[in-house]
Tab-separated table of C-alpha atoms in Angstrom:
chain	number	residue	atom	x	y	z
A	1	MET	CA	112.420	162.119	98.886
A	2	ILE	CA	110.762	162.554	95.579
A	3	ASN	CA	113.982	161.717	93.938
A	4	MET	CA	114.116	158.598	95.928
A	5	ASP	CA	110.706	157.582	94.799
A	6	GLU	CA	111.503	158.289	91.219
A	7	LEU	CA	114.701	156.429	91.592
A	8	ILE	CA	112.922	153.583	93.091
A	9	ASN	CA	110.385	153.542	90.305
A	10	GLN	CA	113.022	153.628	87.696
A	11	LEU	CA	114.977	150.967	89.408
A	12	SER	CA	112.076	148.681	89.764
A	13	ALA	CA	111.154	149.215	86.123
A	14	THR	CA	114.594	148.234	84.986
A	15	ILE	CA	114.606	145.291	87.257
A	16	LEU	CA	111.285	144.185	85.885
A	17	ASP	CA	112.495	144.524	82.332
A	18	ASP	CA	115.467	142.436	83.118
A	19	LEU	CA	113.280	139.784	84.600
A	20	ILE	CA	111.053	139.697	81.581
A	21	ASP	CA	114.028	139.468	79.287
A	22	ASP	CA	115.234	136.551	81.275
A	23	ALA	CA	111.947	134.794	80.877
A	24	SER	CA	111.683	135.399	77.170
A	25	LEU	CA	115.273	134.311	76.722
A	26	GLY	CA	114.372	131.043	78.321
A	27	VAL	CA	111.550	130.537	75.855
A	28	ILE	CA	113.731	131.453	72.956
A	29	PHE	CA	116.385	129.021	73.963
A	30	GLY	CA	113.830	126.257	74.091
A	31	VAL	CA	112.405	127.042	70.704
A	32	HIS	CA	115.759	127.401	69.116
A	33	ARG	CA	116.922	124.109	70.451
A	34	SER	CA	113.870	122.269	69.297
A	35	ASN	CA	114.244	123.851	65.907
A	36	LYS	CA	117.809	122.753	65.638
A	37	LEU	CA	116.965	119.237	66.665
A	38	GLY	CA	114.024	119.065	64.384
A	39	TYR	CA	111.275	118.960	66.957
A	40	LEU	CA	109.685	122.155	65.869
A	41	ALA	CA	108.311	120.945	62.585
A	42	ILE	CA	106.583	118.031	64.317
A	43	GLU	CA	104.501	120.226	66.488
A	44	ASP	CA	102.230	121.185	63.670
A	45	GLY	CA	101.582	117.581	62.716
A	46	PHE	CA	102.142	115.709	59.511
A	47	LYS	CA	100.679	117.154	56.407
A	48	ASP	CA	100.130	115.316	53.195
A	49	ASN	CA	100.133	116.851	49.810
A	50	ASN	CA	96.461	117.505	50.254
A	51	GLY	CA	97.198	119.534	53.287
A	52	GLU	CA	95.148	117.159	55.399
A	53	HIS	CA	96.525	115.725	58.542
A	54	SER	CA	97.940	112.242	58.192
A	55	GLU	CA	96.239	109.978	55.719
A	56	GLY	CA	92.775	111.300	55.715
A	57	HIS	CA	92.027	111.227	59.413
A	58	PRO	CA	91.159	114.818	59.933
A	59	ILE	CA	90.644	116.035	63.394
A	60	VAL	CA	86.995	116.772	63.695
A	61	ILE	CA	85.686	119.393	65.974
A	62	ALA	CA	81.942	119.386	65.872
A	63	PRO	CA	79.081	118.970	68.253
A	64	ASN	CA	77.957	115.408	68.995
A	65	MET	CA	81.008	113.984	67.350
A	66	ASP	CA	84.259	112.800	68.755
A	67	VAL	CA	87.640	113.591	67.316
A	68	PHE	CA	87.366	111.089	64.489
A	69	GLY	CA	84.047	112.297	63.324
A	70	GLN	CA	82.040	109.419	64.710
A	71	VAL	CA	78.809	110.015	66.448
A	72	ALA	CA	79.816	110.335	70.050
A	73	ILE	CA	77.182	108.483	72.018
A	74	LYS	CA	76.453	105.300	70.182
A	75	ASN	CA	73.223	103.457	70.598
A	76	LYS	CA	71.622	106.041	72.700
A	77	GLN	CA	68.495	104.413	73.940
A	78	HIS	CA	65.269	106.152	74.515
A	79	GLU	CA	64.561	106.286	78.200
A	80	CYS	CA	61.129	105.389	79.373
A	81	ILE	CA	59.498	105.943	82.710
A	82	CYS	CA	57.644	102.989	84.145
A	83	PRO	CA	54.098	104.002	84.948
A	84	SER	CA	53.812	101.899	88.073
A	85	CYS	CA	57.129	102.237	89.801
A	86	ASN	CA	58.209	105.502	88.154
A	87	ARG	CA	61.699	104.429	87.298
A	88	THR	CA	63.587	105.479	84.223
A	89	LEU	CA	64.498	102.494	82.115
A	90	ALA	CA	66.244	101.836	78.868
A	91	ALA	CA	63.880	101.039	76.053
A	92	SER	CA	65.244	97.561	75.516
A	93	ARG	CA	64.741	96.677	79.159
A	94	PHE	CA	61.339	98.249	79.375
A	95	ALA	CA	59.181	95.353	78.252
A	96	PRO	CA	60.490	92.679	80.602
A	97	HIS	CA	60.489	95.149	83.450
A	98	LEU	CA	56.840	95.982	82.802
A	99	GLU	CA	55.985	92.330	82.882
A	100	LYS	CA	57.432	91.902	86.302
A	101	CYS	CA	56.420	95.229	87.637
A	102	MET	CA	52.784	95.250	86.629
A	103	GLY	CA	52.173	91.572	87.076
A	104	MET	CA	50.723	90.824	83.695
A	105	GLY	CA	52.295	87.926	81.905
A	106	ARG	CA	53.116	84.326	82.564
A	107	ASN	CA	56.461	84.694	84.172
A	108	SER	CA	55.544	87.394	86.601
A	109	SER	CA	52.623	85.478	88.034
A	110	ARG	CA	54.822	82.466	88.456
A	111	ILE	CA	57.427	84.462	90.308
A	112	ALA	CA	54.841	86.139	92.439
A	113	SER	CA	53.168	82.902	93.412
A	114	ARG	CA	56.502	81.389	94.250
A	115	ARG	CA	57.335	84.325	96.434
A	116	ILE	CA	54.058	84.012	98.207
A	117	ALA	CA	54.582	80.333	98.711
A	118	ASN	CA	57.998	80.879	100.190
A	119	SER	CA	56.866	83.557	102.536
A	120	SER	CA	53.788	81.646	103.559
A	121	LYS	CA	55.786	78.503	104.160
A	122	GLU	CA	58.112	80.326	106.470
A	123	GLY	CA	55.278	81.973	108.247
A	124	ASN	CA	53.326	78.766	108.607
A	125	GLY	CA	56.347	76.798	109.613
A	126	ASN	CA	56.575	78.927	112.700
A	127	GLY	CA	52.883	79.212	113.410
A	128	ASN	CA	49.834	77.141	112.732
A	129	ILE	CA	49.492	75.397	109.475
A	130	ALA	CA	45.745	75.496	109.196
A	131	SER	CA	44.357	78.859	109.967
A	132	GLY	CA	41.253	78.928	107.918
A	133	THR	CA	38.590	80.686	109.885
A	134	GLY	CA	37.711	84.238	109.215
A	135	VAL	CA	39.931	84.520	106.184
A	136	SER	CA	38.799	85.618	102.773
A	137	ASP	CA	37.770	83.181	100.114
A	138	ASP	CA	40.980	83.206	98.243
A	139	ASP	CA	43.021	82.560	101.307
A	140	ASP	CA	40.657	79.799	102.311
A	141	ASP	CA	41.284	78.063	99.081
A	142	ALA	CA	44.953	78.468	99.538
A	143	ASP	CA	44.837	77.068	103.046
A	144	TRP	CA	42.655	74.184	102.185
A	145	THR	CA	44.883	72.998	99.470
A	146	PHE	CA	47.947	74.058	101.325
A	147	GLY	CA	49.454	70.671	101.903
A	148	GLY	CA	48.402	69.385	98.546
A	149	SER	CA	49.395	72.395	96.599
A	150	GLU	CA	52.689	72.497	98.336
A	151	LYS	CA	53.332	68.917	97.425
A	152	LYS	CA	52.187	69.515	93.897
A	153	ARG	CA	54.329	72.552	93.631
A	154	LYS	CA	57.231	70.674	95.054
A	155	ARG	CA	56.787	67.928	92.542
A	156	LYS	CA	56.587	70.442	89.777
A	157	ASP	CA	59.741	72.089	90.999
A	158	LYS	CA	61.480	68.790	91.303
A	159	HIS	CA	60.573	67.853	87.814
A	160	SER	CA	61.634	71.170	86.480
A	161	THR	CA	64.947	70.953	88.213
A	162	LYS	CA	65.422	67.377	87.260
A	163	LYS	CA	68.135	68.258	84.874
A	164	LYS	CA	70.181	70.150	87.378
A	165	ASN	CA	71.937	68.493	90.245
A	166	SER	CA	69.856	69.945	92.984
A	167	ARG	CA	71.197	69.931	96.453
A	168	VAL	CA	70.222	67.339	98.929
A	169	LYS	CA	70.774	69.568	101.883
A	170	ASN	CA	68.196	72.083	100.940
A	171	GLY	CA	66.130	70.454	98.311
A	172	GLY	CA	64.885	67.289	99.897
A	173	ALA	CA	64.637	64.702	97.213
A	174	ALA	CA	67.308	65.310	94.675
A	175	ALA	CA	66.279	64.560	91.166
A	176	SER	CA	69.467	64.149	89.255
A	177	THR	CA	69.590	62.475	85.919
A	178	ALA	CA	71.450	59.503	87.241
A	179	VAL	CA	68.798	58.529	89.690
A	180	SER	CA	65.996	56.738	87.986
A	181	ASP	CA	62.361	56.856	88.834
A	182	SER	CA	62.223	54.041	91.309
A	183	ALA	CA	64.980	55.384	93.453
A	184	TYR	CA	63.475	58.798	93.094
A	185	ASN	CA	60.146	57.578	94.360
A	186	SER	CA	61.659	55.676	97.190
A	187	LEU	CA	63.687	58.688	98.184
A	188	GLU	CA	60.687	60.868	98.033
A	189	GLY	CA	58.712	58.379	100.034
A	190	ASN	CA	61.371	58.345	102.697
A	191	ILE	CA	61.863	62.011	102.817
A	192	SER	CA	58.427	63.446	102.411
A	193	SER	CA	57.172	61.263	105.192
A	194	GLY	CA	59.759	62.585	107.484
A	195	GLU	CA	59.831	66.130	106.296
A	196	GLN	CA	56.787	67.615	107.825
A	197	ALA	CA	57.851	66.599	111.232
A	198	ALA	CA	61.362	67.788	110.698
A	199	PRO	CA	62.525	71.387	110.966
A	200	VAL	CA	62.344	73.215	107.742
A	201	VAL	CA	64.741	75.736	106.333
A	202	ASN	CA	63.481	77.891	103.533
A	203	GLY	CA	60.565	75.618	103.067
A	204	ALA	CA	62.649	72.567	102.366
A	205	PRO	CA	63.901	69.742	104.563
A	206	THR	CA	67.570	69.810	105.364
A	207	PHE	CA	69.912	66.953	105.461
A	208	GLU	CA	70.701	67.412	109.097
A	209	SER	CA	67.071	67.150	109.971
A	210	PHE	CA	66.824	63.541	108.861
A	211	GLY	CA	67.093	60.775	111.348
A	212	ALA	CA	70.059	58.519	111.258
A	213	ALA	CA	68.173	55.880	109.364
A	214	GLU	CA	67.085	58.321	106.738
A	215	LYS	CA	70.587	59.608	106.352
A	216	LYS	CA	71.791	56.103	105.840
A	217	THR	CA	69.204	55.332	103.245
A	218	LEU	CA	69.980	58.550	101.469
A	219	LEU	CA	73.654	57.840	101.467
A	220	LEU	CA	72.995	54.411	100.089
A	221	GLN	CA	71.625	55.843	96.948
A	222	ILE	CA	73.774	58.810	96.199
A	223	CYS	CA	77.477	59.385	96.021
A	224	GLY	CA	77.281	61.978	98.722
A	225	VAL	CA	80.721	63.461	98.437
A	226	VAL	CA	80.734	67.121	99.325
A	227	SER	CA	81.683	69.212	96.345
A	228	GLU	CA	84.286	71.854	97.051
A	229	HIS	CA	82.800	74.830	95.302
A	230	THR	CA	79.210	74.475	96.280
A	231	GLY	CA	79.426	72.668	99.570
A	232	LYS	CA	76.626	70.319	98.568
A	233	LEU	CA	76.456	66.571	98.451
A	234	CYS	CA	77.058	64.946	95.118
A	235	THR	CA	73.789	63.404	94.075
A	236	ARG	CA	75.096	61.127	91.410
A	237	THR	CA	75.019	57.388	91.732
A	238	LEU	CA	77.233	55.415	93.997
A	239	ARG	CA	79.432	54.747	91.046
A	240	CYS	CA	79.868	58.369	90.223
A	241	PRO	CA	83.168	58.715	88.368
A	242	GLN	CA	84.014	62.078	89.793
A	243	HIS	CA	84.586	60.865	93.299
A	244	SER	CA	86.594	58.046	94.674
A	245	GLU	CA	85.437	55.385	97.073
A	246	GLU	CA	87.780	56.917	99.600
A	247	GLN	CA	85.908	60.173	99.468
A	248	ARG	CA	82.594	58.460	99.859
A	249	ARG	CA	83.861	56.585	102.836
A	250	ASN	CA	85.182	59.736	104.441
A	251	ILE	CA	81.913	61.516	103.985
A	252	ARG	CA	80.003	58.696	105.472
A	253	LEU	CA	82.332	58.519	108.404
A	254	ALA	CA	81.940	62.212	108.949
A	255	LEU	CA	78.195	62.316	108.571
A	256	LEU	CA	77.076	59.108	110.172
A	257	GLY	CA	79.486	58.891	113.002
A	258	GLN	CA	82.227	56.572	114.034
A	259	ASN	CA	80.085	53.536	114.602
A	260	TYR	CA	79.158	53.226	111.025
A	261	GLU	CA	80.664	50.480	108.963
A	262	HIS	CA	81.275	51.570	105.463
A	263	ASN	CA	81.615	48.252	103.874
A	264	GLN	CA	78.568	46.954	105.587
A	265	VAL	CA	76.334	49.630	104.298
A	266	ILE	CA	77.609	49.823	100.804
A	267	GLY	CA	79.252	46.518	100.526
A	268	THR	CA	82.523	47.866	99.347
A	269	TYR	CA	84.985	45.462	98.052
A	270	ILE	CA	87.764	46.602	100.227
A	271	LYS	CA	90.466	44.170	99.365
A	272	SER	CA	91.304	45.894	96.154
A	273	GLU	CA	91.857	49.187	97.898
A	274	PRO	CA	94.688	50.110	100.192
A	275	LEU	CA	93.731	50.354	103.789
A	276	ASP	CA	94.181	53.658	105.511
A	277	SER	CA	95.247	54.125	109.009
A	278	ASP	CA	92.313	56.306	109.717
A	279	ASN	CA	89.979	53.353	109.577
A	280	VAL	CA	87.999	53.111	112.680
A	281	GLY	CA	88.842	50.173	114.857
A	282	ASN	CA	85.565	48.422	114.562
A	283	VAL	CA	85.379	48.576	110.824
A	284	ASP	CA	85.997	44.970	110.067
A	285	VAL	CA	87.297	44.886	106.624
A	286	ASP	CA	87.666	41.325	105.611
A	287	SER	CA	84.984	39.602	107.536
A	288	TYR	CA	81.576	38.913	106.259
A	289	GLU	CA	79.346	37.573	108.934
A	290	ASP	CA	75.875	36.225	108.706
A	291	GLY	CA	74.481	39.049	110.737
A	292	ASP	CA	75.629	41.448	108.136
A	293	SER	CA	73.768	39.853	105.357
A	294	GLN	CA	70.533	41.471	106.343
A	295	ALA	CA	71.911	44.966	106.129
A	296	VAL	CA	73.711	44.219	102.943
A	297	ARG	CA	70.672	42.764	101.328
A	298	GLU	CA	68.651	45.751	102.365
A	299	ALA	CA	71.180	48.037	100.850
A	300	LEU	CA	71.429	45.975	97.745
A	301	THR	CA	67.753	45.666	97.108
A	302	ARG	CA	67.304	49.349	97.385
A	303	GLY	CA	69.816	49.932	94.773
A	304	ALA	CA	68.592	46.994	92.841
A	305	SER	CA	66.219	48.603	90.486
A	306	TRP	CA	68.488	51.196	89.053
A	307	ASP	CA	71.558	49.167	89.386
A	308	GLN	CA	70.301	46.271	87.372
A	309	ALA	CA	70.457	48.294	84.270
A	310	THR	CA	74.002	49.301	84.855
A	311	GLU	CA	75.296	46.057	86.218
A	312	HIS	CA	75.761	44.098	83.059
A	313	SER	CA	77.388	46.866	81.244
A	314	SER	CA	79.869	47.249	84.007
A	315	THR	CA	80.836	43.619	84.147
A	316	SER	CA	81.299	43.337	80.469
A	317	SER	CA	83.576	46.304	80.346
A	318	PRO	CA	86.138	46.051	83.079
A	319	ALA	CA	88.067	48.862	81.516
A	320	ASP	CA	85.786	51.644	82.442
A	321	SER	CA	84.872	50.208	85.758
A	322	THR	CA	88.426	50.605	86.880
A	323	SER	CA	87.502	54.127	87.705
A	324	THR	CA	86.371	55.196	91.076
A	325	THR	CA	83.258	53.135	91.474
A	326	SER	CA	83.313	50.609	94.224
A	327	SER	CA	82.583	46.997	93.815
A	328	SER	CA	80.042	45.678	96.168
A	329	SER	CA	80.220	42.008	95.635
A	330	LYS	CA	79.795	39.744	98.575
A	331	LYS	CA	82.661	38.383	100.489
A	332	PRO	CA	82.411	34.562	100.421
A	333	THR	CA	84.176	34.352	97.120
A	334	THR	CA	87.460	35.648	98.370
A	335	SER	CA	89.658	33.865	95.898
A	336	LYS	CA	87.568	34.862	93.005
A	337	GLY	CA	87.347	38.226	94.538
A	338	GLY	CA	91.077	38.419	94.475
A	339	LYS	CA	91.161	37.842	90.796
A	340	LYS	CA	88.485	40.352	90.388
A	341	GLY	CA	90.571	42.841	92.216
A	342	LYS	CA	93.569	42.181	90.059
A	343	LYS	CA	91.629	42.765	86.964
A	344	GLY	CA	90.685	45.975	88.555
A	345	SER	CA	87.076	45.555	87.797
A	346	LYS	CA	84.771	46.919	90.343
A	347	ASN	CA	81.273	45.796	89.761
A	348	SER	CA	78.233	47.524	90.895
A	349	THR	CA	76.058	45.910	93.485
A	350	PRO	CA	74.807	42.617	92.140
A	351	PRO	CA	71.264	42.195	93.156
A	352	SER	CA	71.653	38.567	94.056
A	353	SER	CA	74.342	36.025	94.351
A	354	ILE	CA	73.146	34.297	91.231
A	355	ALA	CA	73.696	37.289	89.135
A	356	GLY	CA	77.011	37.765	90.824
A	357	SER	CA	78.272	34.379	89.944
A	358	ALA	CA	77.036	34.845	86.442
A	359	ALA	CA	79.112	37.935	86.277
A	360	LEU	CA	82.087	36.051	87.564
A	361	GLU	CA	81.655	33.436	84.929
A	362	ASP	CA	81.646	36.119	82.390
A	363	LEU	CA	84.907	37.372	83.696
A	364	TYR	CA	86.484	33.983	83.578
A	365	SER	CA	85.403	33.429	80.064
A	366	HIS	CA	87.354	36.482	78.910
B	1	MET	CA	125.700	154.017	91.519
B	2	LYS	CA	127.370	152.480	94.432
B	3	GLU	CA	124.092	152.272	96.106
B	4	GLU	CA	122.685	150.468	93.175
B	5	ASP	CA	125.421	147.950	93.239
B	6	VAL	CA	125.000	147.474	96.879
B	7	LEU	CA	121.335	147.052	96.411
B	8	THR	CA	121.762	144.562	93.624
B	9	ALA	CA	124.153	142.638	95.741
B	10	LYS	CA	121.620	142.543	98.494
B	11	MET	CA	118.952	141.379	96.182
B	12	ILE	CA	120.981	138.517	94.912
B	13	GLU	CA	122.357	137.490	98.219
B	14	SER	CA	119.065	137.359	99.942
B	15	GLY	CA	117.685	135.315	97.113
B	16	GLU	CA	115.038	137.887	96.477
B	17	LEU	CA	115.871	138.171	92.827
B	18	ASN	CA	115.440	134.458	92.294
B	19	ARG	CA	112.126	134.560	93.998
B	20	TRP	CA	110.990	137.334	91.717
B	21	LYS	CA	112.160	135.423	88.712
B	22	GLU	CA	110.233	132.328	89.673
B	23	LEU	CA	107.141	134.311	90.438
B	24	LEU	CA	107.305	136.038	87.101
B	25	ARG	CA	107.763	132.802	85.253
B	26	LEU	CA	104.815	131.309	87.038
B	27	ARG	CA	102.561	134.232	86.293
B	28	LEU	CA	103.591	134.417	82.671
B	29	THR	CA	102.922	130.751	82.083
B	30	GLU	CA	99.565	131.022	83.750
B	31	CYS	CA	98.425	133.882	81.602
B	32	GLY	CA	99.622	132.195	78.427
B	33	TRP	CA	102.318	134.631	77.625
B	34	ARG	CA	104.825	131.905	77.224
B	35	ASP	CA	102.859	130.173	74.482
B	36	GLN	CA	102.364	133.437	72.692
B	37	VAL	CA	106.071	134.142	72.715
B	38	ARG	CA	106.712	130.654	71.462
B	39	LEU	CA	104.413	131.251	68.558
B	40	LEU	CA	106.247	134.433	67.874
B	41	CYS	CA	109.514	132.600	67.790
B	42	ARG	CA	108.196	129.918	65.481
B	43	ASP	CA	106.810	132.477	63.120
B	44	ALA	CA	110.068	134.290	63.142
B	45	ILE	CA	111.886	131.089	62.345
B	46	LYS	CA	109.576	130.269	59.492
B	47	GLN	CA	109.961	133.696	58.032
B	48	GLY	CA	113.702	133.646	58.105
B	49	ASN	CA	115.966	130.903	57.054
B	50	LEU	CA	115.433	127.827	59.116
B	51	GLU	CA	119.047	127.035	59.438
B	52	GLU	CA	120.546	130.371	60.043
B	53	MET	CA	118.385	131.392	62.902
B	54	THR	CA	120.611	131.921	65.847
B	55	VAL	CA	119.624	132.765	69.305
B	56	ASP	CA	120.719	136.317	68.900
B	57	GLN	CA	118.645	136.952	65.868
B	58	LEU	CA	115.629	135.471	67.492
B	59	ASN	CA	116.296	137.455	70.546
B	60	ASN	CA	116.511	140.738	68.817
B	61	GLU	CA	113.360	140.125	66.930
B	62	VAL	CA	111.192	138.644	69.549
B	63	THR	CA	112.066	140.396	72.736
B	64	PRO	CA	110.433	143.775	72.206
B	65	LYS	CA	107.203	142.112	71.141
B	66	ALA	CA	107.369	139.853	74.110
B	67	ARG	CA	107.726	142.759	76.417
B	68	GLN	CA	104.611	144.273	75.059
B	69	LEU	CA	102.693	141.100	75.453
B	70	VAL	CA	103.177	140.937	79.167
B	71	PRO	CA	99.826	141.609	80.771
B	72	ASP	CA	99.581	144.596	83.012
B	73	ALA	CA	98.448	142.723	86.067
B	74	VAL	CA	101.607	140.726	86.153
B	75	LYS	CA	103.706	143.803	85.712
B	76	ILE	CA	102.016	145.655	88.488
B	77	GLU	CA	102.284	142.763	90.867
B	78	LEU	CA	105.961	142.440	90.373
B	79	LEU	CA	106.585	146.122	90.413
B	80	THR	CA	104.979	146.535	93.767
B	81	LYS	CA	107.068	143.753	95.146
B	82	ILE	CA	110.251	145.240	93.897
B	83	LYS	CA	109.344	148.660	95.147
B	84	THR	CA	108.584	147.524	98.618
B	85	PHE	CA	111.830	145.701	98.749
B	86	LEU	CA	113.769	148.682	97.527
B	87	GLN	CA	112.041	151.032	99.863
B	88	GLU	CA	112.793	148.862	102.811
B	89	ASN	CA	116.380	148.613	101.908
B	90	THR	CA	116.954	152.202	101.084
B	91	LEU	CA	115.200	153.246	104.211
B	92	GLN	CA	117.436	151.028	106.191
B	93	GLU	CA	120.411	152.358	104.499
B	94	SER	CA	119.441	155.894	104.997
B	95	GLN	CA	118.922	155.087	108.636
């Protein structure tokens, strides 16, 4: 038995040796091949005459530095801990954060007061508006001037957002650059009178909350086409070049219902446009009846103030009025209207027939 | 001797030898033996003539060093495996 064990040991030793030789042979083959093919020299890297690796880009191995020798973490900012909220912040962000966090500084008080206003509006919209008794002095002041301050604040906001196209749906009176002061005031007059009775979303009247009459008046003054990305009504003038008369008509049909007559409200000059089959049956395109004059005049006078400025420029330059704006001249002059259509000029709403005929004479003179 | 041959035959047929080979290769790569041997080879090549180095020359030079470099743990592991296998087989045979 001992012999067996010894034999076994010897055997296993030889077997192991053979296995190791096999392995090393494999390695040797690989190295030899790469040497023959020229790979071996590459493994060490290129060396210049200096002995440095490749054109003076030595591989750097050092703490805080990456392989090229640059400082590893660039622009490492000092981290500060905010004393009030105990958050770690980058040094460059620390100052503005402090302003907002601690409430000292112009901006932060503005933001805070706006937040309070929003939350109080929502709360008061659901409950009572005047709840003055038994409240501290500061709150009393706030309540007492609630309506006024809200209006003031709203005005301030409107003015500040005058440059942007604010939404009609959420913002009440839109103050876009195209709408001049008179229209703005009239809009505001319409809307603010109706707004406190109407349901309020986020402290602002919504479009849907207006009555039908208010919607109409609103749509008389703005383009109203729903923009695709934002979902809001376009607040530019009726002659807004971005949207076509077709789009305006569609919007009005959708918003005001089937009984509405597009041409009546706006006074579109339909003859120059192709008629669509989706026109509602009772939209009477080519007729202009006496009963309609009242509505038309209403519409026209509302737009009168801001349109007067633009009217002459439009008539004198038929070229640019060939764009999407609609002409809202009155119907009786159908023959002249035809010529107008051919020229492609679409005038803005003439405030009166006199001015309209003057415009026509202008056209004829050219 | 016959027994040895028979045994070897058994080893190969059952695929046991291949398994041992693979295991050894794995262990040697893990422990870095392979890279060491490679370095050895490269040094040997640099010392001698680059062009004349044949496999045989390399072999003769490198192999004994390589054998030494094998770590003991690997050796023992494989040895035990081989022994158990042999013992089983010889026992069977004797029975």
